[in-house]
Coordinates of C-alpha atoms and ligand atoms in Angstrom, one line a residue:
Chain A
M728 CA 9.7 -13.7 7.2
N729 CA 10.3 -17.1 8.9
S730 CA 12.7 -19.5 7.2
F731 CA 11.1 -22.0 4.8
Q732 CA 11.9 -24.5 2.1
Y733 CA 10.9 -24.0 -1.5
S734 CA 9.7 -26.6 -4.0
R735 CA 8.1 -26.7 -7.4
A736 CA 5.0 -28.8 -8.3
S737 CA 5.5 -30.7 -11.5
D738 CA 1.8 -31.3 -12.1
V739 CA -1.5 -31.0 -10.2
A740 CA -1.3 -34.5 -8.7
D741 CA 2.2 -33.7 -7.4
A742 CA 1.0 -30.4 -5.9
V743 CA -1.7 -32.2 -4.0
R744 CA 0.7 -35.0 -2.9
Q745 CA 3.3 -32.5 -1.7
M746 CA 0.7 -30.6 0.2
G747 CA -0.7 -33.8 1.8
A748 CA 2.8 -34.7 2.9
D749 CA 3.5 -31.5 4.8
P750 CA 0.9 -30.1 7.3
T751 CA 2.6 -26.7 7.4
A752 CA 3.1 -26.2 3.6
K753 CA 1.4 -23.6 1.5
F754 CA 0.9 -23.2 -2.2
I755 CA 2.2 -20.0 -3.7
A756 CA 0.9 -18.4 -6.9
G757 CA 1.2 -14.7 -7.5
G758 CA 2.4 -14.3 -3.9
T759 CA 0.8 -10.9 -3.5
N760 CA -1.2 -11.9 -0.5
L761 CA 0.8 -14.7 1.0
L762 CA 4.2 -13.0 0.9
D763 CA 2.6 -9.8 2.3
L764 CA 1.3 -11.9 5.3
M765 CA 4.6 -13.8 5.7
K766 CA 6.5 -10.5 6.0
E767 CA 4.2 -9.7 9.0
D768 CA 4.7 -13.2 10.5
V769 CA 0.9 -13.8 10.2
E770 CA 1.5 -16.7 7.8
R771 CA 4.4 -19.0 8.7
P772 CA 4.6 -21.8 6.2
T773 CA 7.7 -24.0 6.5
L774 CA 7.4 -25.1 2.8
L775 CA 6.2 -23.1 -0.1
I776 CA 5.0 -25.2 -3.1
D777 CA 5.3 -23.1 -6.2
I778 CA 2.4 -23.9 -8.5
T779 CA 3.1 -21.2 -11.1
R780 CA 4.6 -23.7 -13.6
L781 CA 1.4 -25.8 -13.8
P782 CA -0.5 -25.7 -17.0
L783 CA -3.5 -23.8 -15.6
R784 CA -3.3 -20.6 -17.7
S785 CA -5.9 -20.9 -20.4
V786 CA -9.3 -19.2 -20.8
E787 CA -11.5 -21.5 -22.9
A788 CA -15.1 -21.4 -24.1
T789 CA -17.1 -24.5 -22.8
P790 CA -19.5 -26.6 -24.9
G791 CA -22.4 -25.3 -22.7
G792 CA -21.8 -21.7 -23.7
G793 CA -19.7 -20.8 -20.6
V794 CA -16.1 -20.1 -20.0
R795 CA -13.5 -22.0 -18.0
I796 CA -10.7 -20.0 -16.6
G797 CA -7.4 -21.6 -15.4
A798 CA -6.5 -20.9 -11.8
L799 CA -3.2 -19.3 -12.8
V800 CA -4.5 -16.9 -15.3
P801 CA -3.3 -13.5 -14.1
N802 CA -6.0 -11.0 -13.1
S803 CA -4.8 -8.5 -15.7
D804 CA -4.9 -11.0 -18.6
L805 CA -8.4 -12.2 -17.5
S806 CA -9.8 -8.6 -17.4
Y807 CA -8.6 -8.0 -21.0
H808 CA -9.4 -11.4 -22.4
P809 CA -11.8 -10.9 -25.4
L810 CA -14.2 -13.7 -24.2
I811 CA -14.4 -12.0 -20.8
E812 CA -14.7 -8.4 -22.1
Q813 CA -17.4 -9.4 -24.5
R814 CA -19.5 -11.9 -22.6
Y815 CA -18.7 -11.1 -18.9
P816 CA -17.8 -7.4 -18.8
V817 CA -18.8 -7.2 -15.1
V818 CA -15.8 -9.5 -14.4
S819 CA -13.4 -7.3 -16.5
S820 CA -14.7 -4.2 -14.7
A821 CA -14.5 -5.6 -11.2
I822 CA -10.9 -6.8 -11.7
R823 CA -9.8 -3.4 -13.0
A824 CA -11.4 -1.8 -9.9
G825 CA -9.0 -3.8 -7.7
A826 CA -5.4 -3.3 -6.6
S827 CA -3.0 -1.9 -9.3
Q828 CA -2.0 -3.1 -12.7
Q829 CA 1.4 -4.3 -11.4
L830 CA -0.4 -6.4 -8.7
R831 CA -3.0 -7.6 -11.2
N832 CA -0.1 -8.8 -13.5
M833 CA 1.1 -11.0 -10.6
A834 CA -2.2 -11.9 -8.9
T835 CA -3.9 -15.1 -10.2
T836 CA -7.5 -16.2 -10.5
G837 CA -7.2 -18.9 -7.8
G838 CA -5.1 -16.7 -5.5
N839 CA -7.6 -13.9 -5.7
L840 CA -10.3 -16.2 -4.4
L841 CA -8.1 -17.3 -1.5
Q842 CA -6.7 -14.0 -0.4
R843 CA -7.5 -13.9 3.3
T844 CA -10.7 -12.4 4.6
R845 CA -9.0 -9.9 6.9
C846 CA -8.7 -6.6 8.8
A847 CA -5.8 -4.5 10.0
Y848 CA -5.7 -6.2 13.4
F849 CA -5.2 -9.6 11.6
Y850 CA -2.0 -8.1 10.2
D851 CA -0.9 -6.8 13.6
A852 CA 0.6 -9.9 15.2
V853 CA 0.6 -8.4 18.8
T854 CA -3.2 -7.7 19.1
P855 CA -5.9 -10.4 19.8
C856 CA -7.5 -11.7 16.7
N857 CA -9.7 -14.8 16.5
K858 CA -8.9 -15.3 12.9
R859 CA -5.1 -15.3 13.5
V860 CA -5.2 -17.0 16.9
P861 CA -8.5 -18.8 17.5
G862 CA -10.0 -17.9 20.9
S863 CA -7.8 -14.9 21.5
G864 CA -10.6 -12.4 21.0
C865 CA -11.6 -9.8 18.3
S866 CA -9.8 -6.5 18.6
A867 CA -12.1 -4.9 16.0
I868 CA -15.5 -5.3 17.6
N869 CA -14.7 -2.7 20.3
G870 CA -11.8 -1.2 18.4
I871 CA -11.4 0.7 15.2
N872 CA -14.0 -0.9 12.9
R873 CA -14.7 1.7 10.1
G874 CA -14.1 -0.7 7.3
H875 CA -15.7 -3.8 8.8
A876 CA -18.7 -5.9 8.1
I877 CA -22.3 -4.8 8.3
L878 CA -23.8 -8.1 7.3
G879 CA -23.3 -11.7 8.2
M880 CA -20.8 -11.1 11.0
S881 CA -20.5 -13.0 14.3
D882 CA -19.3 -12.3 17.8
S883 CA -16.0 -13.8 16.8
C884 CA -15.1 -11.8 13.7
I885 CA -16.4 -8.8 11.7
A886 CA -13.8 -8.8 8.9
T887 CA -14.7 -8.4 5.2
H888 CA -13.5 -10.3 2.2
P889 CA -11.6 -7.7 0.1
S890 CA -11.8 -9.1 -3.4
D891 CA -13.5 -7.2 -6.1
M892 CA -13.3 -10.0 -8.7
C893 CA -15.2 -12.4 -6.4
V894 CA -18.1 -10.0 -6.1
A895 CA -18.6 -10.2 -9.9
L896 CA -18.1 -14.0 -9.9
A897 CA -20.7 -14.3 -7.1
A898 CA -23.3 -12.3 -9.1
L899 CA -22.6 -14.6 -12.1
D900 CA -23.1 -17.9 -10.2
A901 CA -19.5 -19.1 -11.0
T902 CA -18.3 -22.6 -10.0
V903 CA -14.9 -23.3 -8.5
H904 CA -13.1 -26.5 -9.7
V905 CA -10.7 -28.1 -7.3
A906 CA -8.5 -31.2 -7.1
G907 CA -7.6 -33.1 -3.9
P908 CA -6.3 -36.4 -2.7
N909 CA -9.8 -37.9 -3.4
G910 CA -10.1 -36.6 -6.9
E911 CA -11.9 -33.5 -8.3
R912 CA -15.0 -31.7 -7.1
A913 CA -16.8 -28.5 -8.0
I914 CA -18.0 -25.9 -5.5
D915 CA -20.5 -23.2 -6.2
L916 CA -18.9 -19.8 -5.6
A917 CA -21.7 -19.0 -3.2
D918 CA -20.6 -21.9 -1.0
F919 CA -16.9 -21.4 -1.4
H920 CA -16.3 -18.5 1.0
R921 CA -17.7 -18.9 4.6
L922 CA -19.4 -16.6 7.1
P923 CA -17.2 -16.4 10.3
G924 CA -19.6 -18.1 12.8
D925 CA -17.4 -19.3 15.6
T926 CA -14.6 -20.6 13.3
P927 CA -13.4 -17.3 11.7
E928 CA -10.0 -19.0 11.2
R929 CA -11.6 -20.7 8.2
D930 CA -12.3 -18.3 5.3
T931 CA -13.4 -20.9 2.8
N932 CA -14.7 -24.5 2.4
L933 CA -11.6 -25.6 0.5
D934 CA -9.7 -28.3 2.3
R935 CA -6.1 -27.5 3.0
D936 CA -4.8 -30.2 0.7
E937 CA -7.0 -29.2 -2.2
I938 CA -5.9 -27.0 -5.1
I939 CA -8.1 -24.7 -7.2
T940 CA -7.7 -25.7 -10.9
A941 CA -10.3 -23.5 -12.6
I942 CA -13.2 -21.2 -12.3
E943 CA -16.2 -21.8 -14.6
L944 CA -18.7 -19.1 -15.7
P945 CA -22.1 -20.2 -16.9
A946 CA -23.5 -19.0 -20.2
R947 CA -25.4 -16.1 -18.9
G948 CA -23.1 -13.1 -18.7
F949 CA -25.4 -10.1 -18.4
A950 CA -23.2 -8.3 -21.0
K951 CA -25.8 -5.7 -21.9
N952 CA -27.1 -4.5 -18.5
Y953 CA -24.4 -4.7 -15.8
T954 CA -22.2 -2.5 -13.7
Y955 CA -19.5 -2.8 -11.0
L956 CA -19.6 0.2 -8.7
K957 CA -16.9 0.5 -6.1
I958 CA -16.9 3.1 -3.4
R959 CA -13.6 3.7 -1.5
D960 CA -11.7 6.3 0.4
R961 CA -9.6 7.3 -2.7
L962 CA -10.4 7.0 -6.3
S963 CA -8.0 4.1 -7.1
Y964 CA -5.7 1.5 -5.4
A965 CA -7.9 1.2 -2.3
F966 CA -10.1 -1.5 -1.0
A967 CA -13.8 -1.1 -1.2
L968 CA -15.9 0.4 1.6
V969 CA -18.8 -0.9 -0.4
S970 CA -19.0 -2.3 -3.9
V971 CA -21.9 -3.6 -5.9
A972 CA -22.0 -6.0 -8.9
V973 CA -25.2 -6.0 -10.8
G974 CA -26.4 -8.0 -13.8
L975 CA -29.9 -7.6 -15.2
E976 CA -31.7 -9.3 -18.0
M977 CA -34.2 -6.8 -19.3
D978 CA -37.3 -7.1 -21.4
G979 CA -38.1 -3.5 -22.3
D980 CA -38.5 -1.8 -19.0
T981 CA -39.2 -5.0 -17.1
I982 CA -36.5 -6.9 -15.2
R983 CA -36.6 -10.6 -16.3
Q984 CA -33.8 -11.7 -14.1
A985 CA -31.7 -9.8 -11.6
R986 CA -28.4 -10.5 -9.9
L987 CA -26.8 -8.4 -7.3
A988 CA -23.8 -9.0 -5.1
L989 CA -22.2 -6.7 -2.5
G990 CA -18.5 -6.5 -1.7
G991 CA -16.7 -4.9 1.3
V992 CA -19.7 -5.6 3.6
A993 CA -19.3 -9.2 4.8
H994 CA -17.0 -12.1 5.4
K995 CA -17.9 -13.2 1.8
P996 CA -19.4 -11.7 -1.3
W997 CA -23.0 -11.0 -0.2
R998 CA -26.0 -12.2 -2.2
D999 CA -29.6 -12.2 -1.1
S1000 CA -32.0 -14.4 -3.1
E1001 CA -35.0 -12.7 -1.6
V1002 CA -33.8 -9.3 -3.0
E1003 CA -33.3 -10.7 -6.4
A1004 CA -36.7 -12.4 -6.4
A1005 CA -38.2 -9.1 -5.4
L1006 CA -36.7 -7.5 -8.5
N1007 CA -37.6 -10.1 -11.0
G1008 CA -40.7 -9.3 -13.0
Q1009 CA -40.7 -5.6 -11.8
V1010 CA -40.5 -2.5 -13.9
A1011 CA -37.1 -0.9 -13.5
S1012 CA -37.8 2.3 -11.6
P1013 CA -36.4 4.3 -8.7
E1014 CA -39.1 2.9 -6.4
T1015 CA -38.4 -0.7 -7.4
F1016 CA -34.7 -0.1 -6.7
E1017 CA -35.2 1.7 -3.4
R1018 CA -37.5 -1.1 -2.2
A1019 CA -34.9 -3.8 -3.2
A1020 CA -32.1 -1.8 -1.5
D1021 CA -34.1 -1.5 1.7
L1022 CA -34.7 -5.2 1.7
L1023 CA -31.1 -5.9 1.1
L1024 CA -29.9 -3.8 4.0
R1025 CA -32.6 -4.7 6.4
P1026 CA -30.5 -7.3 8.3
A1027 CA -27.5 -4.9 8.4
K1028 CA -25.9 -3.9 11.7
G1029 CA -23.3 -1.3 12.3
F1030 CA -20.5 -0.9 14.9
A1031 CA -18.9 2.3 16.4
H1032 CA -17.3 3.5 13.2
N1033 CA -19.0 1.8 10.3
T1034 CA -22.7 2.5 10.6
F1035 CA -22.3 4.9 7.7
K1036 CA -21.7 1.9 5.4
I1037 CA -25.3 0.8 5.8
D1038 CA -26.6 3.9 4.1
L1039 CA -23.7 4.0 1.7
A1040 CA -24.5 0.4 0.6
R1041 CA -28.2 1.1 0.2
R1042 CA -27.5 4.1 -2.0
A1043 CA -24.7 2.3 -3.9
A1044 CA -27.1 -0.6 -4.6
V1045 CA -29.8 1.8 -6.0
R1046 CA -27.2 3.6 -8.1
A1047 CA -25.8 0.4 -9.4
L1048 CA -29.2 -1.0 -10.3
T1049 CA -29.9 2.3 -12.2
Q1050 CA -26.6 2.1 -14.1
A1051 CA -27.3 -1.5 -15.1
A1052 CA -30.9 -0.9 -16.2
N1053 CA -29.8 2.2 -18.2
G1054 CA -27.0 0.3 -19.9
T1055 CA -24.5 2.8 -18.5
P1056 CA -22.0 0.8 -16.5
Q1057 CA -19.5 2.5 -14.2
S1058 CA -16.3 3.5 -15.9
Q1059 CA -13.2 2.4 -14.0
S1060 CA -11.0 5.1 -15.5
S1061 CA -13.3 8.2 -15.5
K1062 CA -14.3 8.1 -11.9
K1063 CA -17.5 10.1 -12.4
I1064 CA -20.5 8.2 -11.0
V1065 CA -23.4 8.7 -13.2
Chain B
M273 CA 8.4 -33.9 15.2
S274 CA 9.3 -33.6 11.6
Q275 CA 8.1 -30.1 12.2
K276 CA 10.9 -29.3 14.7
N277 CA 13.5 -30.8 12.5
K278 CA 12.4 -28.6 9.7
Y279 CA 12.9 -25.5 11.7
A280 CA 16.3 -26.7 12.9
Q281 CA 17.4 -27.5 9.4
A282 CA 19.4 -24.8 7.7
P283 CA 17.6 -23.5 4.7
N284 CA 18.8 -24.8 1.4
K285 CA 20.3 -22.0 -0.6
L286 CA 19.1 -22.2 -4.2
S287 CA 20.6 -21.3 -7.5
V288 CA 18.7 -19.0 -9.8
A289 CA 19.6 -18.0 -13.3
L290 CA 18.1 -14.8 -14.7
I291 CA 18.8 -12.3 -17.4
V292 CA 19.0 -8.8 -15.9
N293 CA 19.2 -5.9 -18.2
G294 CA 20.5 -8.2 -21.0
T295 CA 23.2 -9.8 -18.9
A296 CA 22.9 -13.4 -17.7
Q297 CA 23.2 -13.7 -13.9
Q298 CA 23.6 -16.7 -11.6
L299 CA 22.6 -16.1 -8.0
I300 CA 22.8 -18.3 -4.9
V301 CA 20.0 -17.2 -2.6
A302 CA 17.9 -18.2 0.4
P303 CA 14.3 -19.0 -0.7
W304 CA 12.8 -15.9 0.9
T305 CA 15.0 -13.5 -1.1
T306 CA 12.6 -11.2 -3.0
L307 CA 13.4 -10.1 -6.5
L308 CA 13.8 -6.6 -5.0
D309 CA 16.5 -7.6 -2.5
A310 CA 18.2 -9.8 -5.1
L311 CA 18.5 -6.8 -7.5
R312 CA 19.6 -4.3 -4.8
D313 CA 21.7 -6.5 -2.4
H314 CA 23.0 -9.3 -4.6
L315 CA 23.5 -7.5 -8.0
G316 CA 24.1 -3.9 -6.7
L317 CA 21.3 -2.5 -8.9
T318 CA 20.1 0.1 -6.3
G319 CA 18.1 2.1 -8.9
T320 CA 15.0 0.0 -8.0
K321 CA 13.7 1.4 -4.7
K322 CA 12.2 -0.2 -1.6
G323 CA 9.3 2.0 -0.4
C324 CA 6.8 0.0 1.6
D325 CA 8.0 -3.6 0.9
H326 CA 4.3 -4.6 0.8
G327 CA 2.9 -3.9 -2.7
Q328 CA 1.4 -0.6 -1.6
C329 CA 3.6 2.1 -3.3
G330 CA 5.1 0.9 -6.6
A331 CA 8.6 2.1 -5.9
C332 CA 10.0 -1.4 -6.6
T333 CA 8.3 -1.8 -10.0
V334 CA 10.4 -3.6 -12.6
L335 CA 9.6 -5.4 -15.8
V336 CA 9.7 -9.2 -15.8
D337 CA 9.4 -10.6 -19.3
G338 CA 8.2 -7.2 -20.4
R339 CA 5.4 -7.0 -17.8
R340 CA 5.5 -4.6 -14.8
V341 CA 5.4 -6.2 -11.4
N342 CA 6.1 -5.3 -7.8
S343 CA 9.5 -6.8 -7.1
C344 CA 9.0 -6.6 -3.3
L345 CA 6.2 -9.3 -3.5
S346 CA 8.1 -11.6 -5.8
L347 CA 10.4 -14.4 -4.7
V348 CA 13.5 -14.4 -7.0
V349 CA 13.6 -18.2 -6.9
M350 CA 10.2 -18.2 -8.6
R351 CA 11.6 -16.1 -11.5
S352 CA 14.4 -18.4 -12.7
G353 CA 14.7 -18.1 -16.4
A354 CA 13.0 -14.7 -16.6
E355 CA 14.3 -11.5 -18.2
V356 CA 14.2 -8.6 -15.8
T357 CA 14.6 -5.0 -16.8
T358 CA 15.2 -2.3 -14.2
I359 CA 15.7 1.4 -14.5
E360 CA 19.4 0.8 -15.1
G361 CA 18.5 -1.2 -18.3
L362 CA 16.4 1.3 -20.1
A363 CA 18.9 3.7 -21.6
T364 CA 21.3 2.8 -24.4
R365 CA 24.9 3.9 -24.2
D366 CA 24.3 7.3 -25.8
N367 CA 20.5 7.8 -25.4
L368 CA 18.2 8.1 -22.6
H369 CA 15.0 6.1 -22.9
P370 CA 12.2 8.3 -24.2
L371 CA 10.5 8.1 -20.8
Q372 CA 13.6 9.2 -19.0
Q373 CA 14.0 12.1 -21.4
A374 CA 10.3 13.0 -21.0
F375 CA 10.5 12.9 -17.2
I376 CA 13.3 15.4 -17.4
D377 CA 11.6 17.6 -20.0
H378 CA 8.4 17.8 -17.8
D379 CA 10.0 18.0 -14.4
A380 CA 8.1 14.9 -13.5
F381 CA 9.8 14.4 -10.1
Q382 CA 11.0 16.3 -7.1
C383 CA 12.9 14.0 -4.6
G384 CA 13.1 11.3 -7.3
Y385 CA 12.5 8.3 -4.9
C386 CA 9.4 7.1 -6.8
T387 CA 10.9 7.8 -10.2
P388 CA 12.5 4.5 -11.2
G389 CA 9.3 2.7 -10.3
Q390 CA 7.2 5.3 -12.1
I391 CA 9.3 5.0 -15.3
C392 CA 9.4 1.2 -15.3
S393 CA 5.6 1.2 -14.6
A394 CA 5.1 3.6 -17.5
A395 CA 7.2 1.4 -19.8
G396 CA 4.9 -1.5 -18.9
L397 CA 1.8 0.7 -19.4
I398 CA 3.0 1.8 -22.9
A399 CA 3.7 -1.9 -23.8
E400 CA 0.2 -2.9 -22.7
G401 CA -1.3 -0.3 -25.0
K402 CA -4.5 0.1 -23.0
A403 CA -4.2 3.7 -21.8
K404 CA -5.1 6.4 -24.3
S405 CA -6.8 9.2 -22.3
D406 CA -5.4 11.1 -19.4
D407 CA -7.9 9.4 -17.2
E408 CA -6.8 6.0 -18.4
I409 CA -3.1 6.9 -17.8
R410 CA -3.9 8.1 -14.3
E411 CA -5.9 5.0 -13.5
L412 CA -3.3 2.5 -14.9
M413 CA -0.5 4.4 -13.1
S414 CA -2.3 4.4 -9.7
G415 CA -0.1 1.6 -8.4
N416 CA 2.8 4.2 -8.2
L417 CA 2.5 6.7 -5.4
C418 CA 4.4 9.9 -5.5
R419 CA 4.8 11.6 -2.1
C420 CA 6.0 14.8 -3.8
A421 CA 2.8 14.7 -5.8
A422 CA 4.4 15.2 -9.2
Y423 CA 1.3 13.5 -10.7
P424 CA 0.3 16.0 -13.4
N425 CA 3.8 16.2 -14.7
I426 CA 4.1 12.4 -14.7
V427 CA 1.0 12.1 -16.9
A428 CA 2.4 14.8 -19.3
A429 CA 5.7 13.0 -19.5
I430 CA 4.1 9.7 -20.2
K431 CA 2.0 11.3 -23.0
Q432 CA 5.2 12.7 -24.6
A433 CA 7.0 9.4 -24.4
M434 CA 4.0 7.6 -25.9
T435 CA 4.1 10.0 -28.9
V436 CA 7.8 9.7 -29.3
M437 CA 7.8 5.9 -29.1
A438 CA 4.8 5.6 -31.5
G439 CA 6.7 7.7 -34.0
K440 CA 9.7 5.3 -33.8
S441 CA 8.0 2.0 -34.4
Ligands
FAD1480 C1 -1.5 -3.2 -1.9 C2 -2.5 -4.1 -2.3 C3 -3.8 -3.7 -2.7 C4 -4.7 -4.6 -3.1 N1 -6.0 -4.1 -3.5 C5 -6.9 -4.9 -3.9 C6 -8.2 -4.4 -4.2 O1 -8.5 -3.3 -4.2 N2 -9.2 -5.4 -4.6 C7 -8.9 -6.7 -4.7 O2 -9.7 -7.5 -5.0 N3 -7.7 -7.2 -4.3 C8 -6.7 -6.3 -3.9 N4 -5.5 -6.8 -3.5 C9 -5.4 -8.3 -3.3 C10 -4.9 -9.0 -4.5 O3 -6.0 -9.1 -5.4 C11 -4.6 -10.4 -4.0 O4 -3.5 -10.4 -3.2 C12 -4.4 -11.4 -5.1 O5 -5.5 -11.6 -5.9 C13 -3.9 -12.8 -4.6 O6 -3.6 -13.6 -5.7 P1 -2.1 -14.3 -5.7 O7 -2.1 -15.2 -6.9 O8 -1.0 -13.3 -5.6 O9 -2.2 -15.2 -4.4 P2 -1.1 -15.7 -3.4 O10 -0.6 -14.7 -2.5 O11 -0.1 -16.5 -4.2 O12 -2.0 -16.8 -2.6 C14 -3.0 -16.4 -1.8 C15 -3.5 -17.7 -1.0 O13 -4.1 -18.6 -2.0 C16 -3.4 -19.8 -2.0 N5 -3.5 -20.3 -3.4 C17 -3.1 -19.5 -4.5 N6 -3.4 -20.2 -5.6 C18 -4.0 -21.4 -5.2 C19 -4.6 -22.4 -5.9 N7 -4.7 -22.5 -7.3 N8 -5.1 -23.5 -5.2 C20 -5.1 -23.5 -3.9 N9 -4.5 -22.5 -3.1 C21 -4.0 -21.4 -3.8 C22 -2.1 -19.6 -1.4 O14 -1.6 -20.7 -0.7 C23 -2.4 -18.4 -0.4 O15 -2.8 -19.0 0.8 C24 -4.5 -6.0 -3.1 C25 -3.2 -6.4 -2.7 C26 -2.3 -5.5 -2.3 C27 -0.9 -6.1 -1.9
SF4_1481 S1 -12.5 -8.7 12.7 FE1 -11.8 -10.8 12.4 S2 -9.8 -10.5 11.5 FE2 -10.3 -8.5 12.5 S3 -9.5 -8.6 14.6 FE3 -11.6 -9.4 14.7 S4 -11.3 -11.6 14.4 FE4 -9.4 -10.7 13.7
FES1482 S1 8.3 -1.4 -2.2 FE1 7.2 -2.7 -3.5 S2 5.3 -1.7 -3.7 FE2 6.3 -0.5 -2.2
FES1483 S1 9.3 12.5 -6.8 FE1 9.4 12.4 -4.6 S2 8.1 10.6 -4.3 FE2 7.8 11.0 -6.4

């Protein structure tokens, strides 16, 4: 790690002010991504602004029937919170599918969103990487790219966003509340993370002197028909090769409203409105799901080692839609996929 | 320019007060000192192990205010005021902690390197009260790798300790 100074933010305005005053400062919350990257010299902040003592730790029902989650709520507490377990079980499930309980005890809601979109070369400070050093090239495109993106990639970067929680938040149309020098604003989760384009060094549309204060979930939680299905190289404590969050509103056998987001396949959680539109109003059946999955993966493109992910994602999507329609969500402890 | 000055400036050492295994401690540390390094190098509590130093193995697991965390990814300056429990703090003078006894009874280790982390993690798991079945124990212990693969015996040991501890309270 490089040497750095440490300070504590006394309130949100102070955090924003301190960040604005120092172009090489970083906020630190759980530290599970930032310290990891600092140990590899990938991140080299000269000042860490500790935001963990700010009062952003509550989970509250909103008047509109939704829930507002403070940016510092630990991932573990969020997954077990009664409001989330009852009304947004796909969020509970997705969080529990990620990392380990120790890490989830440290990791925060805001930090989870802002963990870097990354790949192994990004960590390896001696190889070219456009995300780490803009313009240096991408080692993955012609290198080892088994875990990399199959959707939405560019010639500059094919890394994936590794969060499980964000895939569920994307499916639910969450909103990110942020504060900055010019006041507060709200960003739709769909617009929060970016595709790489030719600026892969920017993972999100958050400005560097803005702080996430809360995530808001709208009233619709899909608590009856949902699933979070994560496919990975080992049964636990591994990043997704492919993951799928599904929420369905059913009327008998008919899908009134479908939500589907993919993880592990793109620079951001992947949603496709065309696919959801194609599911709405249809009878839940293997044919409907196959058709939707084909449409979902139509734009996919593989590289030397990850072409298998296209078929894996297609099948995972069909399976997840089936689980959600049947009301039999994937268990995150019994690993059997039914 | 201020940038250059900043690199040139010697880092401020910071003072941190913590309670470790019931004893108040005052440390003077550089800001980048992890809780793991503070425990091992500043306090001589070498029971907590450094495996990967990147959150990937769980060997460094300790309890902070009763919750299990990876001490390698935690800055000690961020923990001022916290109560930390390590493997050295689990036994009482005359009695092993039920988890320590259960790990012996079930032969739940071979080389022992992962064991302090496994036991602290299991103590956190029992306090959380979410794991009931074997599957749930396995899943919620997945943050602790064991290169000797003592996994089945670790699950058996945790189940024994759960029973013993439930009987006591
Ligand atoms: C071994 C390992 C395995 C993992 N496996 C998984 C997995 O399977 N699935 C998964 O989803 N995740 C996984 N993770 C990632 C983990 O979920 C993230 O590291 C964690 O969510 C980050 O949260 P944090 O609070 O620790 O962030 P920090 O490390 O504190 O911060 C991350 C970034 O966000 C910024 N930041 C933090 N909070 C705010 C805020 N409120 N406003 C503005 N900026 C902020 C920081 O400046 C930093 O740049 C894994 C991590 C490890 C180490
Ligand atoms: S895929 Fe992105 S993060 Fe990975 S080496 Fe290429 S530019 Fe870097
Ligand atoms: S040493 Fe901390 S998780 Fe491996
Ligand atoms: S006993 Fe050897 S690593 Fe677990």
